[in-house]
CSV table of C-alpha atoms in Angstrom, one decimal:
chain,number,residue,atom,x,y,z
A,1,GLN,CA,-9.1,-7.0,-79.9
A,2,VAL,CA,-11.0,-3.9,-80.8
A,3,GLN,CA,-9.6,-1.2,-83.1
A,4,LEU,CA,-10.9,2.4,-82.8
A,5,VAL,CA,-10.3,5.3,-85.2
A,6,GLU,CA,-11.5,8.8,-84.4
A,7,SER,CA,-12.1,11.6,-86.9
A,8,GLY,CA,-13.7,15.0,-87.0
A,9,GLY,CA,-11.5,17.2,-84.9
A,10,GLY,CA,-10.3,20.6,-85.9
A,11,LEU,CA,-10.2,24.3,-85.1
A,12,VAL,CA,-13.4,26.1,-84.4
A,13,GLN,CA,-14.4,29.5,-82.8
A,14,ALA,CA,-16.1,29.7,-79.5
A,15,GLY,CA,-19.8,29.0,-79.9
A,16,GLY,CA,-19.3,26.8,-82.9
A,17,SER,CA,-19.9,23.1,-83.4
A,18,LEU,CA,-18.0,20.0,-84.3
A,19,ARG,CA,-19.0,16.4,-84.8
A,20,LEU,CA,-16.5,13.6,-83.8
A,21,SER,CA,-16.8,10.1,-85.1
A,22,CYS,CA,-15.3,6.8,-83.7
A,23,ALA,CA,-15.3,3.8,-86.0
A,24,ALA,CA,-14.8,0.4,-84.3
A,25,SER,CA,-13.6,-2.8,-85.9
A,26,GLY,CA,-12.5,-6.2,-84.8
A,27,ARG,CA,-14.3,-7.9,-81.9
A,28,THR,CA,-17.1,-5.4,-81.8
A,29,PHE,CA,-19.5,-7.9,-80.4
A,30,SER,CA,-17.6,-7.7,-77.1
A,31,ILE,CA,-18.3,-3.9,-76.7
A,32,TYR,CA,-20.9,-3.0,-74.0
A,33,THR,CA,-20.0,0.6,-73.5
A,34,MET,CA,-18.5,3.2,-75.8
A,35,GLY,CA,-17.1,6.4,-74.3
A,36,TRP,CA,-15.5,9.7,-75.1
A,37,PHE,CA,-12.7,11.1,-73.0
A,38,ARG,CA,-10.5,14.2,-73.4
A,39,GLN,CA,-7.1,15.4,-72.2
A,40,ALA,CA,-5.9,18.9,-72.2
A,41,PRO,CA,-2.2,19.8,-71.9
A,42,GLY,CA,-1.0,19.3,-68.3
A,43,LYS,CA,-4.3,17.8,-67.2
A,44,GLU,CA,-5.5,14.3,-66.4
A,45,ARG,CA,-7.7,12.5,-68.9
A,46,GLU,CA,-11.3,13.1,-68.1
A,47,PHE,CA,-14.7,11.5,-68.9
A,48,VAL,CA,-16.9,13.3,-71.4
A,49,ALA,CA,-19.7,11.0,-72.3
A,50,ALA,CA,-20.6,7.3,-72.6
A,51,ILE,CA,-23.3,5.2,-74.3
A,52,GLU,CA,-24.5,1.7,-73.8
A,53,ARG,CA,-24.1,0.1,-77.2
A,54,SER,CA,-27.2,-2.1,-77.0
A,55,SER,CA,-29.7,0.1,-75.2
A,56,GLY,CA,-28.4,3.5,-76.3
A,57,THR,CA,-28.6,4.8,-72.7
A,58,THR,CA,-26.3,7.9,-72.4
A,59,TYR,CA,-24.2,9.5,-69.6
A,60,TYR,CA,-22.6,12.9,-69.6
A,61,ALA,CA,-20.1,14.8,-67.5
A,62,ASN,CA,-21.7,17.9,-66.0
A,63,SER,CA,-19.3,20.2,-67.9
A,64,VAL,CA,-20.8,19.1,-71.2
A,65,LYS,CA,-24.4,18.3,-70.4
A,66,GLY,CA,-26.8,20.2,-72.6
A,67,ARG,CA,-24.1,21.0,-75.1
A,68,PHE,CA,-22.7,17.6,-76.3
A,69,THR,CA,-24.7,14.7,-77.6
A,70,ILE,CA,-23.4,11.1,-77.8
A,71,SER,CA,-24.9,8.7,-80.2
A,72,ARG,CA,-24.1,5.4,-82.0
A,73,ASP,CA,-25.0,3.6,-85.2
A,74,ASN,CA,-24.6,-0.1,-84.5
A,75,ALA,CA,-25.0,-1.0,-88.2
A,76,LYS,CA,-21.9,1.0,-88.9
A,77,ASN,CA,-20.1,0.2,-85.7
A,78,THR,CA,-19.6,3.9,-85.2
A,79,MET,CA,-20.1,6.3,-82.3
A,80,TYR,CA,-20.5,10.1,-82.6
A,81,LEU,CA,-20.1,13.1,-80.4
A,82,GLN,CA,-22.0,16.2,-81.5
A,83,MET,CA,-20.4,19.2,-79.8
A,84,ASN,CA,-22.3,22.5,-79.8
A,85,SER,CA,-21.7,25.8,-78.1
A,86,LEU,CA,-18.0,25.0,-77.8
A,87,LYS,CA,-15.9,26.9,-75.3
A,88,PRO,CA,-12.2,27.4,-75.2
A,89,GLU,CA,-12.0,25.1,-72.2
A,90,ASP,CA,-13.2,22.3,-74.4
A,91,THR,CA,-9.9,22.4,-76.1
A,92,ALA,CA,-8.2,19.0,-75.8
A,93,ILE,CA,-7.4,15.8,-77.5
A,94,TYR,CA,-10.5,13.7,-77.6
A,95,TYR,CA,-10.3,9.9,-77.4
A,96,CYS,CA,-12.9,7.2,-77.9
A,97,ALA,CA,-12.7,4.1,-75.8
A,98,THR,CA,-14.7,0.9,-75.1
A,99,ARG,CA,-15.2,-1.6,-72.4
A,100,SER,CA,-17.1,-4.9,-72.0
A,101,ASP,CA,-19.1,-3.8,-69.0
A,102,THR,CA,-21.5,-1.1,-67.8
A,103,PRO,CA,-20.5,2.6,-68.2
A,104,VAL,CA,-18.1,4.1,-65.7
A,105,THR,CA,-16.2,7.4,-65.7
A,106,GLY,CA,-12.8,6.1,-64.8
A,107,TYR,CA,-10.6,6.0,-67.8
A,108,THR,CA,-8.4,3.2,-66.5
A,109,LEU,CA,-11.4,0.9,-66.7
A,110,TYR,CA,-11.7,1.1,-70.5
A,111,ASN,CA,-9.9,-1.6,-72.4
A,112,TYR,CA,-9.4,-0.2,-75.9
A,113,TRP,CA,-8.5,3.3,-77.1
A,114,GLY,CA,-8.3,5.3,-80.3
A,115,GLN,CA,-5.4,7.4,-81.2
A,116,GLY,CA,-7.2,10.7,-80.4
A,117,THR,CA,-8.3,13.7,-82.4
A,118,GLN,CA,-7.4,17.3,-81.6
A,119,VAL,CA,-10.2,19.8,-80.9
A,120,THR,CA,-9.1,23.4,-80.5
A,121,VAL,CA,-11.7,26.2,-79.7
A,122,SER,CA,-10.5,29.7,-80.1
A,123,SER,CA,-11.9,32.6,-78.1
């Protein structure tokens, strides 16, 4: 089992920045990929970014490329999402997730999930 706890969400004006954190505990040695997903009201959960825990290789959705940066600190078992130039359409609940295999964008293929943190971007 892997436990994930997100933090860092909040309310920000368009153009602003937020930094999300995701702390992992438990069987962290089993984690190969860590990812961020988001879900807006009435919409399906969508891929935002992922990082390979060992190599640090990163992957981004086109909608956030150039604005968001995913990173990890293996010593702290923590993953981050730096979000800059935020837009109202970035408003959603952001979830971190992990899987024991290579990065994919399908949320159903991730095994463990955090409880989510709300990000609201006002116009």
